[in-house]
Amino acid sequence: MFTDYVFDCDYNGCQKIFTDFVVVGSGIAGAFTALKLSEKARVIIVSKGRLTETNSTKAQGGIACALSPGDSGDLHYKDTIEAGAGLCNTESVRALVEDSSRRIKELLDLGVNFDKNSKGELVLAKEGAHSCARILRSGGDSIGKGILSVLIERIKSNKNIEIYENTFCTDLLHYGDRVCGVLSVDKKSGCPLAFIAKGVILATGGIAQVYKYSTNWSGATGDGIAMAFRAGAPVVDMEFVQFHPTALLKRDGEVFLISEAVRGEGGILINKTGERFMQLYHRDAELAPRDVVSRGIFKEMLKTNCDKVFLDITHKSREFLKSRFPTIFTMCYNSGIDISKEFIPVSPAAHYSMGGIMTNIYGETGIKGLFAVGETSCNGVHGANRLASNSLLDCIVFGARCAEKALQYYSEDFINPEESYNFRHPDRSYWRCLGKRKHHLTGEIRKTLKEIMTKNVGIIRDQKGLKTACDFIRSRIITSKFDCWEDIETLNMLLVSYFVTLSAIIRKESRGAHYREDYPAMMKEWEKHIILQKRGDRIEVTTAYNR
Ligand code: FAD
Ligand code: SIN
């Protein structure tokens, strides 16, 4: 099923660019890691869109750090473990909370403007399933822009960093048993490029674009996970996809997130008939863990035969809402909703992938020279369900750890440029096709895939639906041919959808973000991870008990 494309090639017509490290991805994970690497090495940062086209840019709520009196790393640890429903890797969570204040201080030193009160103290907000107010904000509701704009400014003025925007990475290059670069194509000219380096860091973000309704940017198609898998790296926990409870479907069809922080400020959820309902599902009502709120909303939508519920924040003044949530206020206002007077229609949307490329707490994948950080990676820090505002923290904490580890490779001199013609990479026909512009797979397949994933592999799953999705995806992977980078992106979407579906079929229980109507209970014997790895043209499935 997964044909091994790999054999030698003479690189005809391909521009080769040598550097120390290639970082694929310019979100907060990639940008922070690149800056750290650049202290000692030359770095190329590649993004398939413009540098700011990322999920990081869209982050609203904040970044978690136990800073308030009465809070502690231990409490943050406990909340993260509880949200993770028995599948967090305790070593990773310990690293996350222990490194957090140090990394936040670094962001402050770099010039990130976290919101402060009139006394000049950092403001801390509360979000669902956090036992304390510990969410640092920026610009009210635009933490992502607040952090990423500063990192990008630093990257642009850094002499050790070279930037390639609108460059789509397709697959990894091998040299012996290690990864030594990445193949890509310039999206504008169609010219192939090979970045050759001592280490490749994948920071390619999430997968939520495989669903019809998603809070993610259009490029969240799981490319890094697909590339790493093709290169032989294990992927893990793919069944755990987080659905954000409150997304607004705008008139133009675009999905816009209504931050959890709105519920943190007292926003309540009501159904079509005007009843508040979340207290029926959890003692913490609107501030219950995200998976519980999403399922509660989903059930109310079914019960009331309506495609939405409503978020009511009208008890807050217009002035407060405009300054606390400037982006949300304006976006809703432009969509015809004055949130100080009207309820916001919301429904759940695919938001975050807890699973990804399996790594340790240094971003190492098990393949020499290949690292992964941020949402594309999985070191088990989020378990089966991520706690709100822990993702950006994950990006900077493990980005820094990964850079430290990767720099150890720096002193190794393993590449002889003369030998570069012998690198292994996908076959010649694949190579030649990159520049072409036919759209065999895109369009229709993507549309059907998104519908099937939403219907069958969404918030509530069962064997029959999962099997339907699995059969569809399998047939498309086997029969489709790729002709251009858009097709490879579609192929990646099919591949990561297959991983989610296959893992969801195997996990015969409900846990965290994975809910099976036919297996509604959480089972002790399933306190383990599902790992998928390419073996020839097959997928090998193994399970590992949680650490
Ligand atoms: P991204 O920021 O998504 O960056 C991915 C990068 O990879 C991009 O530069 C892209 O161009 C590049 N890339 C991908 N594929 C390729 C390829 N084939 N070739 C070349 N480049 C490629 N988390 C929080 O902690 N707090 C929040 O408040 C919060 N709010 C959120 C709000 C929204 C609407 C969304 C969508 C997410 C939110 N999250 C939040 C989650 C968090 O923003 C993301 O998990 C995090 O930003 C991921 O960062 P990243 O660097 O791993 O990936
Ligand atoms: C939000 O602001 O609700 C998103 C926070 C997150 O995904 O961590």
JSON list of N, CA, C and O in Angstrom, two decimals, residues 259-279:
[
{"chain": "A", "resi": 259, "resn": "SER", "atom": "N", "xyz": [-12.54, 32.18, 21.47]},
{"chain": "A", "resi": 259, "resn": "SER", "atom": "CA", "xyz": [-11.62, 31.65, 22.47]},
{"chain": "A", "resi": 259, "resn": "SER", "atom": "C", "xyz": [-12.32, 31.12, 23.72]},
{"chain": "A", "resi": 259, "resn": "SER", "atom": "O", "xyz": [-13.32, 31.67, 24.19]},
{"chain": "A", "resi": 260, "resn": "GLU", "atom": "N", "xyz": [-11.71, 30.09, 24.28]},
{"chain": "A", "resi": 260, "resn": "GLU", "atom": "CA", "xyz": [-12.11, 29.53, 25.57]},
{"chain": "A", "resi": 260, "resn": "GLU", "atom": "C", "xyz": [-12.13, 30.63, 26.64]},
{"chain": "A", "resi": 260, "resn": "GLU", "atom": "O", "xyz": [-12.88, 30.57, 27.62]},
{"chain": "A", "resi": 261, "resn": "ALA", "atom": "N", "xyz": [-11.29, 31.64, 26.44]},
{"chain": "A", "resi": 261, "resn": "ALA", "atom": "CA", "xyz": [-11.20, 32.74, 27.41]},
{"chain": "A", "resi": 261, "resn": "ALA", "atom": "C", "xyz": [-12.53, 33.47, 27.56]},
{"chain": "A", "resi": 261, "resn": "ALA", "atom": "O", "xyz": [-12.79, 34.07, 28.60]},
{"chain": "A", "resi": 262, "resn": "VAL", "atom": "N", "xyz": [-13.39, 33.40, 26.53]},
{"chain": "A", "resi": 262, "resn": "VAL", "atom": "CA", "xyz": [-14.71, 34.04, 26.64]},
{"chain": "A", "resi": 262, "resn": "VAL", "atom": "C", "xyz": [-15.52, 33.31, 27.72]},
{"chain": "A", "resi": 262, "resn": "VAL", "atom": "O", "xyz": [-16.20, 33.94, 28.54]},
{"chain": "A", "resi": 263, "resn": "ARG", "atom": "N", "xyz": [-15.39, 31.98, 27.75]},
{"chain": "A", "resi": 263, "resn": "ARG", "atom": "CA", "xyz": [-16.05, 31.23, 28.84]},
{"chain": "A", "resi": 263, "resn": "ARG", "atom": "C", "xyz": [-15.32, 31.48, 30.15]},
{"chain": "A", "resi": 263, "resn": "ARG", "atom": "O", "xyz": [-15.93, 31.55, 31.21]},
{"chain": "A", "resi": 264, "resn": "GLY", "atom": "N", "xyz": [-14.00, 31.67, 30.06]},
{"chain": "A", "resi": 264, "resn": "GLY", "atom": "CA", "xyz": [-13.21, 32.01, 31.26]},
{"chain": "A", "resi": 264, "resn": "GLY", "atom": "C", "xyz": [-13.69, 33.31, 31.90]},
{"chain": "A", "resi": 264, "resn": "GLY", "atom": "O", "xyz": [-13.58, 33.52, 33.10]},
{"chain": "A", "resi": 265, "resn": "GLU", "atom": "N", "xyz": [-14.23, 34.21, 31.08]},
{"chain": "A", "resi": 265, "resn": "GLU", "atom": "CA", "xyz": [-14.73, 35.50, 31.59]},
{"chain": "A", "resi": 265, "resn": "GLU", "atom": "C", "xyz": [-16.22, 35.41, 31.95]},
{"chain": "A", "resi": 265, "resn": "GLU", "atom": "O", "xyz": [-16.89, 36.42, 32.13]},
{"chain": "A", "resi": 266, "resn": "GLY", "atom": "N", "xyz": [-16.75, 34.19, 31.99]},
{"chain": "A", "resi": 266, "resn": "GLY", "atom": "CA", "xyz": [-18.14, 34.01, 32.47]},
{"chain": "A", "resi": 266, "resn": "GLY", "atom": "C", "xyz": [-19.15, 33.74, 31.36]},
{"chain": "A", "resi": 266, "resn": "GLY", "atom": "O", "xyz": [-20.36, 33.69, 31.65]},
{"chain": "A", "resi": 267, "resn": "GLY", "atom": "N", "xyz": [-18.69, 33.56, 30.12]},
{"chain": "A", "resi": 267, "resn": "GLY", "atom": "CA", "xyz": [-19.62, 33.25, 29.01]},
{"chain": "A", "resi": 267, "resn": "GLY", "atom": "C", "xyz": [-20.32, 31.92, 29.28]},
{"chain": "A", "resi": 267, "resn": "GLY", "atom": "O", "xyz": [-19.69, 30.96, 29.73]},
{"chain": "A", "resi": 268, "resn": "ILE", "atom": "N", "xyz": [-21.62, 31.87, 29.01]},
{"chain": "A", "resi": 268, "resn": "ILE", "atom": "CA", "xyz": [-22.33, 30.60, 29.22]},
{"chain": "A", "resi": 268, "resn": "ILE", "atom": "C", "xyz": [-22.91, 30.08, 27.90]},
{"chain": "A", "resi": 268, "resn": "ILE", "atom": "O", "xyz": [-23.16, 30.86, 26.96]},
{"chain": "A", "resi": 269, "resn": "LEU", "atom": "N", "xyz": [-23.10, 28.76, 27.87]},
{"chain": "A", "resi": 269, "resn": "LEU", "atom": "CA", "xyz": [-23.60, 28.12, 26.65]},
{"chain": "A", "resi": 269, "resn": "LEU", "atom": "C", "xyz": [-25.08, 27.80, 26.82]},
{"chain": "A", "resi": 269, "resn": "LEU", "atom": "O", "xyz": [-25.49, 27.24, 27.86]},
{"chain": "A", "resi": 270, "resn": "ILE", "atom": "N", "xyz": [-25.87, 28.14, 25.82]},
{"chain": "A", "resi": 270, "resn": "ILE", "atom": "CA", "xyz": [-27.29, 27.79, 25.87]},
{"chain": "A", "resi": 270, "resn": "ILE", "atom": "C", "xyz": [-27.69, 27.14, 24.55]},
{"chain": "A", "resi": 270, "resn": "ILE", "atom": "O", "xyz": [-27.08, 27.39, 23.51]},
{"chain": "A", "resi": 271, "resn": "ASN", "atom": "N", "xyz": [-28.72, 26.28, 24.62]},
{"chain": "A", "resi": 271, "resn": "ASN", "atom": "CA", "xyz": [-29.14, 25.61, 23.39]},
{"chain": "A", "resi": 271, "resn": "ASN", "atom": "C", "xyz": [-30.22, 26.42, 22.67]},
{"chain": "A", "resi": 271, "resn": "ASN", "atom": "O", "xyz": [-30.60, 27.50, 23.13]},
{"chain": "A", "resi": 272, "resn": "LYS", "atom": "N", "xyz": [-30.72, 25.85, 21.60]},
{"chain": "A", "resi": 272, "resn": "LYS", "atom": "CA", "xyz": [-31.69, 26.54, 20.75]},
{"chain": "A", "resi": 272, "resn": "LYS", "atom": "C", "xyz": [-32.94, 26.98, 21.52]},
{"chain": "A", "resi": 272, "resn": "LYS", "atom": "O", "xyz": [-33.54, 28.01, 21.24]},
{"chain": "A", "resi": 273, "resn": "THR", "atom": "N", "xyz": [-33.28, 26.18, 22.57]},
{"chain": "A", "resi": 273, "resn": "THR", "atom": "CA", "xyz": [-34.49, 26.52, 23.32]},
{"chain": "A", "resi": 273, "resn": "THR", "atom": "C", "xyz": [-34.20, 27.46, 24.50]},
{"chain": "A", "resi": 273, "resn": "THR", "atom": "O", "xyz": [-35.07, 27.69, 25.34]},
{"chain": "A", "resi": 274, "resn": "GLY", "atom": "N", "xyz": [-32.99, 27.97, 24.56]},
{"chain": "A", "resi": 274, "resn": "GLY", "atom": "CA", "xyz": [-32.66, 28.97, 25.58]},
{"chain": "A", "resi": 274, "resn": "GLY", "atom": "C", "xyz": [-32.22, 28.37, 26.91]},
{"chain": "A", "resi": 274, "resn": "GLY", "atom": "O", "xyz": [-32.07, 29.10, 27.90]},
{"chain": "A", "resi": 275, "resn": "GLU", "atom": "N", "xyz": [-31.99, 27.04, 26.97]},
{"chain": "A", "resi": 275, "resn": "GLU", "atom": "CA", "xyz": [-31.58, 26.42, 28.24]},
{"chain": "A", "resi": 275, "resn": "GLU", "atom": "C", "xyz": [-30.07, 26.33, 28.35]},
{"chain": "A", "resi": 275, "resn": "GLU", "atom": "O", "xyz": [-29.41, 25.93, 27.39]},
{"chain": "A", "resi": 276, "resn": "ARG", "atom": "N", "xyz": [-29.56, 26.63, 29.54]},
{"chain": "A", "resi": 276, "resn": "ARG", "atom": "CA", "xyz": [-28.15, 26.38, 29.83]},
{"chain": "A", "resi": 276, "resn": "ARG", "atom": "C", "xyz": [-28.01, 24.87, 30.05]},
{"chain": "A", "resi": 276, "resn": "ARG", "atom": "O", "xyz": [-28.87, 24.26, 30.68]},
{"chain": "A", "resi": 277, "resn": "PHE", "atom": "N", "xyz": [-26.97, 24.24, 29.51]},
{"chain": "A", "resi": 277, "resn": "PHE", "atom": "CA", "xyz": [-26.93, 22.77, 29.56]},
{"chain": "A", "resi": 277, "resn": "PHE", "atom": "C", "xyz": [-25.61, 22.17, 30.08]},
{"chain": "A", "resi": 277, "resn": "PHE", "atom": "O", "xyz": [-25.57, 21.02, 30.49]},
{"chain": "A", "resi": 278, "resn": "MET", "atom": "N", "xyz": [-24.51, 22.90, 30.08]},
{"chain": "A", "resi": 278, "resn": "MET", "atom": "CA", "xyz": [-23.22, 22.24, 30.37]},
{"chain": "A", "resi": 278, "resn": "MET", "atom": "C", "xyz": [-23.16, 21.66, 31.78]},
{"chain": "A", "resi": 278, "resn": "MET", "atom": "O", "xyz": [-22.44, 20.69, 32.02]},
{"chain": "A", "resi": 279, "resn": "GLN", "atom": "N", "xyz": [-23.95, 22.22, 32.73]},
{"chain": "A", "resi": 279, "resn": "GLN", "atom": "CA", "xyz": [-23.95, 21.67, 34.10]},
{"chain": "A", "resi": 279, "resn": "GLN", "atom": "C", "xyz": [-24.49, 20.24, 34.11]},
{"chain": "A", "resi": 279, "resn": "GLN", "atom": "O", "xyz": [-24.24, 19.49, 35.06]}
]
